[in-house]
Tab-separated table of C-alpha atoms and ligand atoms in Angstrom:
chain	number	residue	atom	x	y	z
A	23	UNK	CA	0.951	-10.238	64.440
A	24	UNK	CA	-0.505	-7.850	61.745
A	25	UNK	CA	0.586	-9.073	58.362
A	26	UNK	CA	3.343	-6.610	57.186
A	27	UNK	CA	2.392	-3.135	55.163
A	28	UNK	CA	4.984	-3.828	52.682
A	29	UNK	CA	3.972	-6.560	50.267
A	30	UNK	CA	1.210	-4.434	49.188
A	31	UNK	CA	2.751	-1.370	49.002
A	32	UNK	CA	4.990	-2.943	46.568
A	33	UNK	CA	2.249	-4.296	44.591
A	34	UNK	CA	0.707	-0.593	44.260
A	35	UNK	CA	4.321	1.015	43.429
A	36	UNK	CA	3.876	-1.877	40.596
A	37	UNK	CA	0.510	-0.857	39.399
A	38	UNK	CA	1.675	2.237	39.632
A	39	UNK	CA	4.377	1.883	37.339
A	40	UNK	CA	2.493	-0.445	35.127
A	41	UNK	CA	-0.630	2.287	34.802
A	42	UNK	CA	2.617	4.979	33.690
A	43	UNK	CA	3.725	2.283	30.951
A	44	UNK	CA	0.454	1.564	29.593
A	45	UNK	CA	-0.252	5.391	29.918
A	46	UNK	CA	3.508	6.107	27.729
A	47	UNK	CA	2.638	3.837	25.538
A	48	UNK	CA	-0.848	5.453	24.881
A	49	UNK	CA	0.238	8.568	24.037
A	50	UNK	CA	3.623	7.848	21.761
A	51	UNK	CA	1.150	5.825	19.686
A	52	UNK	CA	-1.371	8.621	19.471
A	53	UNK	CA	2.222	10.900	18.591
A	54	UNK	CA	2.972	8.987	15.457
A	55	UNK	CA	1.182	10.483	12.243
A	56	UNK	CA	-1.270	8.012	10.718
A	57	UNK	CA	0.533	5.326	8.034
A	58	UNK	CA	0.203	6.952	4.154
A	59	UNK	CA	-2.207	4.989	1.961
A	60	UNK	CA	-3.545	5.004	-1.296
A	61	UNK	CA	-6.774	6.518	0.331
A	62	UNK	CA	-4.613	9.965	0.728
A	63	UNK	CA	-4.176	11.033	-2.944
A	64	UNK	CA	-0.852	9.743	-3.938
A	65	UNK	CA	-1.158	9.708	-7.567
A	66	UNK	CA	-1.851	12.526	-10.022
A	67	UNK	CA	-4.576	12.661	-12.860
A	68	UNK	CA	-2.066	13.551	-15.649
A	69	UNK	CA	0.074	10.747	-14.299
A	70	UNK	CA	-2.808	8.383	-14.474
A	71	UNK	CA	-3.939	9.755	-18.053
A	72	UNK	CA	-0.425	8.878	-19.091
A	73	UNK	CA	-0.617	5.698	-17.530
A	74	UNK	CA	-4.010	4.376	-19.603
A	75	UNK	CA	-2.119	4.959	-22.619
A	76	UNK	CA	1.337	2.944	-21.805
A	77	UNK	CA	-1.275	0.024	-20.155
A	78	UNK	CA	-3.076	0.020	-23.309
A	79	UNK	CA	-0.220	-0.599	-25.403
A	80	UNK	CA	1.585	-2.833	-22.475
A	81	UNK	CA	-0.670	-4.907	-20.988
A	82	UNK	CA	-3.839	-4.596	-22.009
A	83	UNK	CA	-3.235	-7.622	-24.360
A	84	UNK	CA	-2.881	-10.021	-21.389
A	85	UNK	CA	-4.922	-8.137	-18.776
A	86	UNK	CA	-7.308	-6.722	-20.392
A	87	UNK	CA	-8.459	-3.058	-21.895
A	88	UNK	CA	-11.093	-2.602	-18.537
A	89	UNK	CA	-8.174	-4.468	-16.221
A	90	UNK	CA	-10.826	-7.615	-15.968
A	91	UNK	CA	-7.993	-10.070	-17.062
A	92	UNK	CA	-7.896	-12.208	-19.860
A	93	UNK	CA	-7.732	-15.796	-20.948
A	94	UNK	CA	-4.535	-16.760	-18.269
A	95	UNK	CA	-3.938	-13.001	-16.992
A	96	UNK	CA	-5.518	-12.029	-12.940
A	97	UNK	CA	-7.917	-9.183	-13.109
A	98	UNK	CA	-5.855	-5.990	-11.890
A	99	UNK	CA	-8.800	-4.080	-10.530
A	100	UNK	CA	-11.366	-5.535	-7.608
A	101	UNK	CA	-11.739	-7.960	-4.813
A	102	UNK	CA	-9.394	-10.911	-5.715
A	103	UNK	CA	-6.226	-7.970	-6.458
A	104	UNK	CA	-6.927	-5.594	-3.593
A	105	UNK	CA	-6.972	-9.077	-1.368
A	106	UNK	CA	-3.339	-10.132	-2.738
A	107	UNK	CA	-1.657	-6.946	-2.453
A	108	UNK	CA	-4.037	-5.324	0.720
A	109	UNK	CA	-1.453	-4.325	3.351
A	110	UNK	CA	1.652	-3.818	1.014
A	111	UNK	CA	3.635	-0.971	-0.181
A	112	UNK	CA	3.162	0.925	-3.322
A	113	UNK	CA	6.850	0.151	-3.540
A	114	UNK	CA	6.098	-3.732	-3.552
A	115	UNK	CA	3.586	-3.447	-6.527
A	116	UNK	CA	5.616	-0.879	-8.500
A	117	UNK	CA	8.724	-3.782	-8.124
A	118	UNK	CA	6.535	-7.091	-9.407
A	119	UNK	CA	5.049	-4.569	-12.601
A	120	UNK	CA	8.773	-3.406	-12.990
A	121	UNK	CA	10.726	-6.368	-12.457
A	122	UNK	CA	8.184	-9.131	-14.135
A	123	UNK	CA	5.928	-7.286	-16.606
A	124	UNK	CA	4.864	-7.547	-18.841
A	125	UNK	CA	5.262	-10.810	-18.790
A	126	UNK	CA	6.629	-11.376	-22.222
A	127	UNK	CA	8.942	-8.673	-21.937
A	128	UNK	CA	9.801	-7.946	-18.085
A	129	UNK	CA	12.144	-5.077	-17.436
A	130	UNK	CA	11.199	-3.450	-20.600
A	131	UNK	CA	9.711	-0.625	-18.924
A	132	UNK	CA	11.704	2.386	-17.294
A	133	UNK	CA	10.301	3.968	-13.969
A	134	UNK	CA	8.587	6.784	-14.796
A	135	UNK	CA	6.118	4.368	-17.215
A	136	UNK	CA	5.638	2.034	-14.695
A	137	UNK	CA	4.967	4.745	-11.631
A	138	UNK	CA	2.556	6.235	-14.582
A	139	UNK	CA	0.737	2.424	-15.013
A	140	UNK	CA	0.260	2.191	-11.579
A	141	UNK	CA	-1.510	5.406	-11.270
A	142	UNK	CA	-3.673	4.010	-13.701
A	143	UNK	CA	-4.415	0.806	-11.684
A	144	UNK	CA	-5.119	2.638	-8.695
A	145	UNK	CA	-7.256	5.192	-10.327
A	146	UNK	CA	-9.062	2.218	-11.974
A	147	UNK	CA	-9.851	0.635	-8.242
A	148	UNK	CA	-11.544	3.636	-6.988
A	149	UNK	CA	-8.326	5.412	-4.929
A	150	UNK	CA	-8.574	8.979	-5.389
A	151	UNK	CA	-5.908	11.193	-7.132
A	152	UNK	CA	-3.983	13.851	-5.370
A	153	UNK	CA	-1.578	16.375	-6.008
A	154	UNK	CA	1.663	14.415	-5.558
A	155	UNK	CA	2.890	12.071	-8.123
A	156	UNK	CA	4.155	8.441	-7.676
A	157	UNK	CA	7.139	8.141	-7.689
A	158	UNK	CA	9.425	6.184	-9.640
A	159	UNK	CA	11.513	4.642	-7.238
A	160	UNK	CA	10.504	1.905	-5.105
A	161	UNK	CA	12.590	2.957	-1.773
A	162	UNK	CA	10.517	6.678	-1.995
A	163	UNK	CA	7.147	4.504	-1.104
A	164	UNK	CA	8.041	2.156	1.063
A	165	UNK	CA	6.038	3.749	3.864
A	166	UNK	CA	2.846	4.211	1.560
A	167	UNK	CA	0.147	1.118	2.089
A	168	UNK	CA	-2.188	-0.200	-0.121
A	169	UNK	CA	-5.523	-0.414	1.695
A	170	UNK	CA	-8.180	-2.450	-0.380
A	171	UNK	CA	-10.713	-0.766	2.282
A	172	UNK	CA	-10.840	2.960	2.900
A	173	UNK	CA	-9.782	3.323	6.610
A	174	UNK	CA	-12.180	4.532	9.259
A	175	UNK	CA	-11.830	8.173	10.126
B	14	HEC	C1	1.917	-11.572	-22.129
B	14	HEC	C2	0.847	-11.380	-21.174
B	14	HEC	C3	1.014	-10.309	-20.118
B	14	HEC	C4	1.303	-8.978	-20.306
B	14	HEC	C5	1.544	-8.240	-21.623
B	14	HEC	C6	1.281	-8.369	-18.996
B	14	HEC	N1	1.007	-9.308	-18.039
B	14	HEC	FE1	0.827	-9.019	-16.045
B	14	HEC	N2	0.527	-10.971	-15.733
B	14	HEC	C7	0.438	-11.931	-16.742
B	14	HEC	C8	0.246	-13.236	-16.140
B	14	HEC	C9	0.098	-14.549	-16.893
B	14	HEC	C10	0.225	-13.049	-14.745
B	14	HEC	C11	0.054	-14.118	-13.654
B	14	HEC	C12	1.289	-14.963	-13.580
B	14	HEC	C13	2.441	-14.187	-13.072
B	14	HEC	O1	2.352	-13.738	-11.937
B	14	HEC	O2	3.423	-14.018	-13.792
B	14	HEC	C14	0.391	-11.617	-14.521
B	14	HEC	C15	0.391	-11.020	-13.275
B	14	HEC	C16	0.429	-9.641	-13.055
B	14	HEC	C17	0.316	-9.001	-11.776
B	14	HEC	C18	0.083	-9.676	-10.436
B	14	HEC	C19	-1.426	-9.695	-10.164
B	14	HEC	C20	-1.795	-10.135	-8.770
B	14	HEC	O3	-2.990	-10.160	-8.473
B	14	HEC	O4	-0.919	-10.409	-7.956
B	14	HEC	C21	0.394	-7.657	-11.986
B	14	HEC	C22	0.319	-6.558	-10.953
B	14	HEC	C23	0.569	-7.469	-13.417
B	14	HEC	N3	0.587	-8.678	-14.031
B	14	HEC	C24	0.679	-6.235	-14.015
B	14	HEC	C25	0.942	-6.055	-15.363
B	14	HEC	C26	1.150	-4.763	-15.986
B	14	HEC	C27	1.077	-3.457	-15.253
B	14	HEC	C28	1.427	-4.993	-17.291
B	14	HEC	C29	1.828	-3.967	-18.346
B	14	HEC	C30	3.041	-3.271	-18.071
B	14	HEC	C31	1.340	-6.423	-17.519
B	14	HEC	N4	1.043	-7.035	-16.322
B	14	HEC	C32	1.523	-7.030	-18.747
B	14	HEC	C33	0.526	-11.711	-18.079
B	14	HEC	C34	0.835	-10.502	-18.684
């Protein structure tokens, strides 16, 4: 007796279905609009002009003047920073700044000064400016990555 059709026209109706998946998934992830970065522009000059000034008076003491860190203050520019924070928000950074610095004095600093440091620190590691400011609320760039390394394409 032949060996019955069936059991292998199941297995192609499987393929078949698992080729569509593959094939859905495929395109809805081509659909979705690449992640936001710091690589897109998502400071201003003026904003980081502004910034220099408040980090000069607010923490270049500790980390400082050229962001190379000082005696017990990390280096907030370069290789060791963009490796702690590579793959977090702008949000996340803008909360430890806000929330624990400067460190002899955390909380000191409204928003707007702190979005305006951080546009300084980003300008200082090499991310280009744009047209948009920072914002200065933490839940408005919770979608927008910091990339130590300028993404392909
Ligand atoms: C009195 C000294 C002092 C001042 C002023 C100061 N910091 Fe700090 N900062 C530190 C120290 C010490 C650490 C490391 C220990 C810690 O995390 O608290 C640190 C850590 C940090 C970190 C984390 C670095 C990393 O690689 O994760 C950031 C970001 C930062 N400071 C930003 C700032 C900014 C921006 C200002 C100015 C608004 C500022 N600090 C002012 C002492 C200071």
């Amino acid at each position: 007796m032949r060996t019955p059709f069936k059991p292998s026209a199941g297995r192609a109706a499987l393929l078949a279905a698992t080729g569509l998946f593959a094939v859905t998934i495929a395109v809805a992830t081509r659909a979705q609009a690449p992640a936001a970065n710091v690589w897109g522009g998502v400071y201003t000059a003026d904003q980081a002009s502004r910034g220099k000034a408040a980090y000069m008076t607010s923490c270049a003491s500790c980390h400082g003047p050229a962001l190379a860190g000082g005696d017990s203050a990390p280096a907030l520019i370069g290789g060791t920073f963009l490796n702690n924070w590579n793959s977090t928000t702008t949000g996340d950074l803008f909360s430890r700044i806000h929330d624990t610095m400067p460190a002899n004095d955390p909380g000191s600093l409204g928003g707007k000064t702190v979005s305006d440091i951080e546009a300084f620190i980003f300008q200082a590691n090499g991310f280009p400016a744009g047209t948009t400011p920072l914002p200065s609320e933490p839940a408005m760039m919770a979608g927008t990555k910091i990339l130590g390394t300028k993404p392909a394409g």
